[in-house]
Short mmCIF file of C-alpha atoms in Angstrom, two decimals:
data_model
loop_
_atom_site.label_atom_id
_atom_site.label_comp_id
_atom_site.label_asym_id
_atom_site.label_seq_id
_atom_site.Cartn_x
_atom_site.Cartn_y
_atom_site.Cartn_z
CA MET A 1 -13.24 -26.72 -7.85
CA THR A 2 -11.21 -27.52 -5.59
CA ILE A 3 -7.47 -26.76 -5.42
CA VAL A 4 -6.67 -30.17 -5.73
CA GLU A 5 -8.79 -30.08 -8.67
CA ALA A 6 -7.46 -27.29 -10.23
CA ILE A 7 -3.89 -28.12 -9.63
CA LYS A 8 -4.73 -31.60 -12.03
CA GLN A 9 -6.13 -29.44 -14.85
CA VAL A 10 -3.27 -27.11 -15.30
CA MET A 11 -0.57 -29.94 -14.73
CA SER A 12 -2.72 -32.03 -17.43
CA ASP A 13 -3.72 -29.24 -19.52
CA ALA A 14 0.28 -28.30 -19.94
CA GLN A 15 1.34 -31.98 -20.20
CA ARG A 16 4.46 -32.33 -18.75
CA PRO A 17 5.60 -31.75 -15.33
CA LEU A 18 5.22 -28.72 -13.39
CA THR A 19 6.56 -26.74 -10.98
CA ALA A 20 4.52 -25.25 -7.76
CA ARG A 21 5.04 -22.22 -9.09
CA GLU A 22 4.12 -23.14 -12.54
CA ALA A 23 1.08 -24.50 -11.60
CA PHE A 24 0.09 -21.16 -9.11
CA THR A 25 0.04 -18.83 -11.99
CA ALA A 26 -1.35 -20.94 -14.21
CA ILE A 27 -4.79 -21.11 -12.09
CA ALA A 28 -4.51 -17.32 -11.85
CA GLU A 29 -3.94 -16.46 -15.25
CA LYS A 30 -7.10 -18.84 -15.48
CA SER A 31 -9.19 -18.00 -12.42
CA LEU A 32 -9.72 -21.48 -12.12
CA TYR A 33 -9.95 -20.73 -8.16
CA GLU A 34 -9.89 -18.13 -5.79
CA PHE A 35 -7.54 -18.13 -2.98
CA HIS A 36 -7.97 -16.15 0.02
CA ALA A 37 -5.13 -17.18 1.73
CA LYS A 38 -2.21 -14.37 2.47
CA ASP A 39 0.55 -16.87 0.51
CA PRO A 40 -1.26 -18.89 -2.15
CA LEU A 41 1.89 -19.99 -3.99
CA HIS A 42 2.30 -21.60 -0.38
CA VAL A 43 -1.04 -23.24 0.13
CA VAL A 44 -0.61 -24.51 -3.75
CA THR A 45 2.95 -26.33 -2.97
CA MET A 46 1.55 -27.36 0.71
CA GLN A 47 -1.84 -29.35 -1.50
CA ILE A 48 0.74 -31.16 -4.49
CA ARG A 49 3.23 -32.63 -1.49
CA ARG A 50 0.32 -33.38 1.10
CA HIS A 51 -0.76 -35.16 -1.97
CA CYS A 52 2.40 -36.40 -3.52
CA ALA A 53 3.35 -40.49 -3.65
CA GLY A 54 6.16 -41.48 -1.71
CA LEU A 55 5.93 -37.98 0.32
CA GLU A 56 5.22 -38.80 4.02
CA PHE A 57 5.64 -37.05 6.80
CA PRO A 58 3.10 -36.36 9.49
CA SER A 59 0.55 -33.79 8.01
CA ALA A 60 0.80 -35.86 4.77
CA ALA A 61 -2.86 -37.10 3.42
CA LEU A 62 -3.21 -40.45 2.68
CA THR A 63 -5.12 -40.36 -0.66
CA LYS A 64 -2.14 -39.33 -3.75
CA HIS A 65 -3.02 -37.33 -6.84
CA PHE A 66 0.22 -36.68 -7.55
CA GLN A 67 3.89 -37.47 -8.51
CA ILE A 68 7.77 -36.20 -8.30
CA HIS A 69 9.69 -35.54 -10.66
CA GLY A 70 13.27 -34.55 -10.20
CA ASP A 71 13.73 -32.20 -7.14
CA ASP A 72 10.27 -29.94 -7.59
CA ARG A 73 8.11 -30.87 -11.00
CA TYR A 74 5.06 -32.53 -10.45
CA SER A 75 2.11 -34.23 -12.44
CA PRO A 76 -0.84 -36.23 -11.79
CA LEU A 77 -0.81 -39.92 -11.07
CA PRO A 78 -2.57 -42.19 -13.62
CA SER A 79 -5.55 -42.93 -10.68
CA VAL A 80 -5.67 -41.85 -7.70
CA LEU A 81 -4.05 -43.84 -4.70
CA LYS A 82 -5.93 -44.76 -2.01
CA GLY A 83 -5.47 -46.98 0.80
CA PRO A 84 -3.87 -47.77 4.32
CA ALA A 85 -1.18 -45.56 5.84
CA THR A 86 2.84 -47.22 4.98
CA SER A 87 5.20 -48.42 7.24
CA ARG A 88 7.08 -45.03 7.16
CA ARG A 89 3.52 -43.16 7.32
CA ARG A 90 2.69 -45.50 10.64
CA THR A 91 6.04 -44.79 12.23
CA LEU A 92 5.88 -40.74 11.96
CA LEU A 93 2.16 -40.50 13.59
CA ASP A 94 2.97 -42.95 15.89
CA ALA A 95 5.81 -41.15 16.69
CA ARG A 96 3.57 -38.06 17.67
CA ASP A 97 0.33 -40.05 18.74
CA ARG A 98 0.13 -43.18 19.61
CA THR A 99 1.52 -44.45 22.82
CA VAL A 100 2.49 -48.25 22.25
CA GLU A 101 3.92 -48.65 26.29
CA SER A 102 3.16 -45.68 28.97
CA SER A 103 5.73 -43.13 29.18
CA ALA A 104 6.55 -45.08 32.61
CA THR A 105 7.13 -48.23 31.01
CA ASN A 106 8.99 -46.67 27.90
CA PRO A 107 10.02 -43.00 28.73
CA LEU A 108 11.73 -43.03 24.51
CA THR A 109 7.50 -42.16 23.95
CA GLU A 110 6.96 -39.15 26.34
CA VAL A 111 10.64 -37.54 25.04
CA GLU A 112 9.86 -38.14 21.65
CA LYS A 113 6.90 -36.10 21.76
CA GLN A 114 8.04 -33.65 23.66
CA LEU A 115 10.84 -33.17 20.82
CA TRP A 116 8.34 -32.74 18.29
CA GLY A 117 6.99 -30.20 20.02
CA LEU A 118 10.01 -28.25 21.14
CA HIS A 119 10.41 -27.96 17.69
CA ALA A 120 7.52 -26.42 16.90
CA LYS A 121 8.61 -23.52 19.49
CA TYR A 122 12.01 -23.18 18.05
CA LEU A 123 10.17 -22.70 13.85
CA GLN A 124 7.91 -20.48 16.04
CA LEU A 125 10.37 -18.58 17.89
CA PHE A 126 13.40 -18.29 14.74
CA GLU A 127 10.42 -17.39 12.53
CA GLU A 128 9.98 -14.64 15.35
CA HIS A 129 13.74 -13.83 15.54
CA MET A 130 13.57 -13.14 11.37
CA VAL A 131 10.77 -11.03 11.16
CA ARG A 132 12.93 -9.11 13.67
CA GLU A 133 15.89 -8.91 11.98
CA LEU A 134 14.15 -7.81 8.55
CA LYS A 135 12.10 -5.10 10.04
CA ARG A 136 15.71 -3.50 10.76
CA LEU A 137 16.91 -3.66 7.52
CA SER A 138 16.52 0.07 5.86
CA PRO A 139 14.22 0.42 2.68
CA ALA A 140 17.02 0.31 0.31
CA GLY A 141 18.65 -2.31 1.92
CA PHE A 142 14.96 -4.77 2.86
CA GLU A 143 14.77 -3.93 -1.33
CA ALA A 144 17.74 -5.41 -1.97
CA PHE A 145 17.33 -8.66 0.22
CA ALA A 146 14.04 -8.58 -1.65
CA ARG A 147 15.82 -9.46 -4.75
CA ASP A 148 18.41 -11.28 -3.41
CA LEU A 149 15.55 -13.86 -2.38
CA LEU A 150 14.38 -13.64 -5.97
CA ASP A 151 17.67 -14.45 -7.08
CA ALA A 152 18.50 -17.91 -4.95
CA TYR A 153 14.60 -18.69 -5.83
CA GLY A 154 15.49 -18.73 -9.63
CA PHE A 155 15.23 -15.93 -11.05
CA THR A 156 17.44 -14.30 -13.59
CA GLU A 157 17.97 -10.38 -14.47
CA THR A 158 16.60 -9.26 -11.21
CA VAL A 159 17.50 -5.28 -10.17
CA VAL A 160 15.97 -3.12 -7.96
CA THR A 161 15.08 0.21 -9.61
CA SER A 162 14.97 3.48 -8.71
CA ILE A 163 11.85 4.90 -7.38
CA SER A 164 11.90 7.76 -9.30
CA ARG A 165 12.20 6.07 -12.87
CA ASP A 166 9.64 3.21 -12.05
CA GLY A 167 6.23 4.83 -10.86
CA GLY A 168 6.28 2.74 -7.88
CA ILE A 169 7.86 -0.39 -9.01
CA ASP A 170 10.76 -1.68 -6.63
CA GLY A 171 12.45 -4.51 -9.34
CA HIS A 172 12.21 -6.48 -11.70
CA GLY A 173 13.46 -9.70 -13.19
CA LYS A 174 12.52 -12.47 -14.96
CA LEU A 175 11.42 -16.44 -14.50
CA LYS A 176 12.00 -19.45 -16.56
CA VAL A 177 8.04 -21.01 -17.50
CA GLY A 178 8.59 -23.99 -19.93
CA LEU A 179 10.53 -22.60 -22.69
CA ALA A 180 9.41 -18.96 -22.22
CA HIS A 181 10.17 -16.68 -19.42
CA LEU A 182 7.90 -14.70 -16.97
CA ASN A 183 8.34 -10.83 -16.91
CA VAL A 184 7.64 -10.30 -12.77
CA ALA A 185 8.03 -6.88 -11.17
CA PHE A 186 8.11 -7.03 -6.95
CA GLN A 187 7.34 -4.29 -4.81
CA CYS A 188 9.13 -4.23 -0.86
CA LYS A 189 7.15 -1.94 2.46
CA ARG A 190 9.85 -2.83 5.17
CA TRP A 191 6.90 -2.06 7.60
CA THR A 192 7.59 -1.75 11.63
CA ASN A 193 3.43 -2.53 12.14
CA GLY A 194 0.25 -1.77 10.75
CA ASN A 195 -0.78 -3.94 7.38
CA ILE A 196 -0.92 -3.70 3.55
CA GLN A 197 -4.24 -2.07 2.57
CA ARG A 198 -6.17 -2.93 -0.51
CA PRO A 199 -5.20 0.66 -2.26
CA GLU A 200 -1.38 -0.39 -2.11
CA ILE A 201 -2.00 -3.91 -3.99
CA ASP A 202 -4.03 -1.89 -6.72
CA LYS A 203 -1.56 1.15 -7.29
CA PHE A 204 1.69 -1.69 -7.65
CA ARG A 205 -1.20 -3.24 -10.53
CA GLY A 206 -1.71 -0.64 -12.23
CA ALA A 207 1.97 0.59 -12.21
CA SER A 208 2.89 -3.57 -13.33
CA GLN A 209 -0.29 -3.85 -15.67
CA GLY A 210 0.91 -4.10 -19.58
CA ALA A 211 5.12 -4.61 -18.45
CA TYR A 212 4.24 -7.56 -16.55
CA GLU A 213 2.87 -10.57 -16.70
CA GLN A 214 3.48 -11.07 -12.98
CA GLY A 215 4.06 -8.60 -9.40
CA ILE A 216 4.97 -9.66 -6.17
CA PHE A 217 4.55 -7.91 -2.98
CA PHE A 218 6.88 -8.09 0.11
CA THR A 219 6.34 -6.88 3.01
CA THR A 220 7.45 -7.48 6.68
CA ALA A 221 4.49 -6.38 8.26
CA SER A 222 0.80 -8.09 7.13
CA PHE A 223 -2.03 -7.92 4.55
CA SER A 224 -5.38 -6.60 5.55
CA LYS A 225 -8.13 -8.95 4.05
CA GLY A 226 -9.15 -6.44 1.53
CA ALA A 227 -5.43 -6.78 0.25
CA ILE A 228 -5.86 -10.34 0.18
CA GLY A 229 -9.03 -10.44 -1.78
CA ALA A 230 -7.24 -7.50 -4.38
CA SER A 231 -4.09 -10.02 -5.18
CA ILE A 232 -6.37 -11.94 -7.77
CA GLN A 233 -8.77 -10.26 -10.30
CA ARG A 234 -10.18 -11.41 -13.51
CA GLY A 235 -8.56 -9.93 -16.44
CA ALA A 236 -5.80 -8.37 -14.10
CA ILE A 237 -1.62 -9.77 -13.80
CA PRO A 238 -1.63 -11.81 -10.52
CA VAL A 239 -0.11 -10.62 -7.70
CA VAL A 240 1.66 -12.97 -5.23
CA LEU A 241 1.62 -11.60 -1.53
CA ILE A 242 5.04 -12.19 0.30
CA ASP A 243 4.61 -11.76 4.03
CA GLY A 244 7.03 -11.98 6.89
CA ALA A 245 6.62 -15.37 7.73
CA ALA A 246 5.99 -16.20 4.25
CA ILE A 247 9.46 -14.87 3.56
CA VAL A 248 11.06 -17.01 6.00
CA SER A 249 9.77 -19.56 4.64
CA LEU A 250 10.81 -19.56 1.87
CA MET A 251 15.05 -18.65 3.40
CA VAL A 252 14.29 -21.84 5.03
CA GLU A 253 13.36 -23.56 1.91
CA LYS A 254 15.72 -22.30 0.05
CA LYS A 255 18.60 -22.10 2.52
CA PHE A 256 19.15 -17.94 1.47
CA ARG A 257 21.33 -17.09 4.40
CA VAL A 258 19.86 -20.22 6.76
CA GLU A 259 21.72 -22.96 7.81
CA SER A 260 19.68 -25.58 8.69
CA ASN A 261 21.36 -28.92 11.30
CA THR A 262 19.89 -32.64 10.92
CA MET A 263 19.32 -34.15 14.40
CA ASP A 264 19.15 -38.31 13.60
CA ILE A 265 16.28 -39.64 15.91
CA PRO A 266 15.81 -43.41 14.91
CA ALA A 267 12.69 -45.06 15.82
CA PHE A 268 11.61 -48.85 16.00
CA ALA A 269 9.74 -50.17 13.42
CA LEU A 270 8.07 -53.28 13.22
#
């Protein structure tokens, strides 16, 4: 089963539009797909948006499987949409790849390409800068930051707990999923180097199992292959792995302590 097929199945089973997080949680609970990425939730989100009718961007797929409801809920299309790129899609692709006229006769084409490259470079430098800033936080400061980030995502009753009492859990909160609330524990490791190994994931899951339905592991470092492989285990609560890059991505998505400036770049479309 592909990731798109798994997403469509859980959406059909739910018989209602789902958020990307709800779809990911259902896939993990039913063990429909084995994730190997550092941030499986991001994978689900991008696959939905790439295959969503009406959402067009340079990396969007031409085959559409989903439709959007409101701002962040999706459902399967009655039938798969296939066909040539839309005019907006063609405009985006032209801006990135196609040269209608040579740069000698149309300098706008070359400048436009440079803008795409500069934007990608800026995002890379921004991510590196933000991760360095996160590493400068104290361990307690990083825990408080993670709590506030979860609040921005939509969690409620989010608290940081005392390490002496929680047995390895740094905090917990609730996330509304449908009519119920998912009890979620989180762990924070503000490391300046190295990576998180599988024993850290196993220890966190052991402390969370039974009292929580999901775990979230934040780190400013990275995750080893063993840790990534242990994030989803049959019969155990799923542990979402969020490294520095994924943290910055969430900050940008939710505009959490981040401001975005918009530059209008007009393009002529026939």
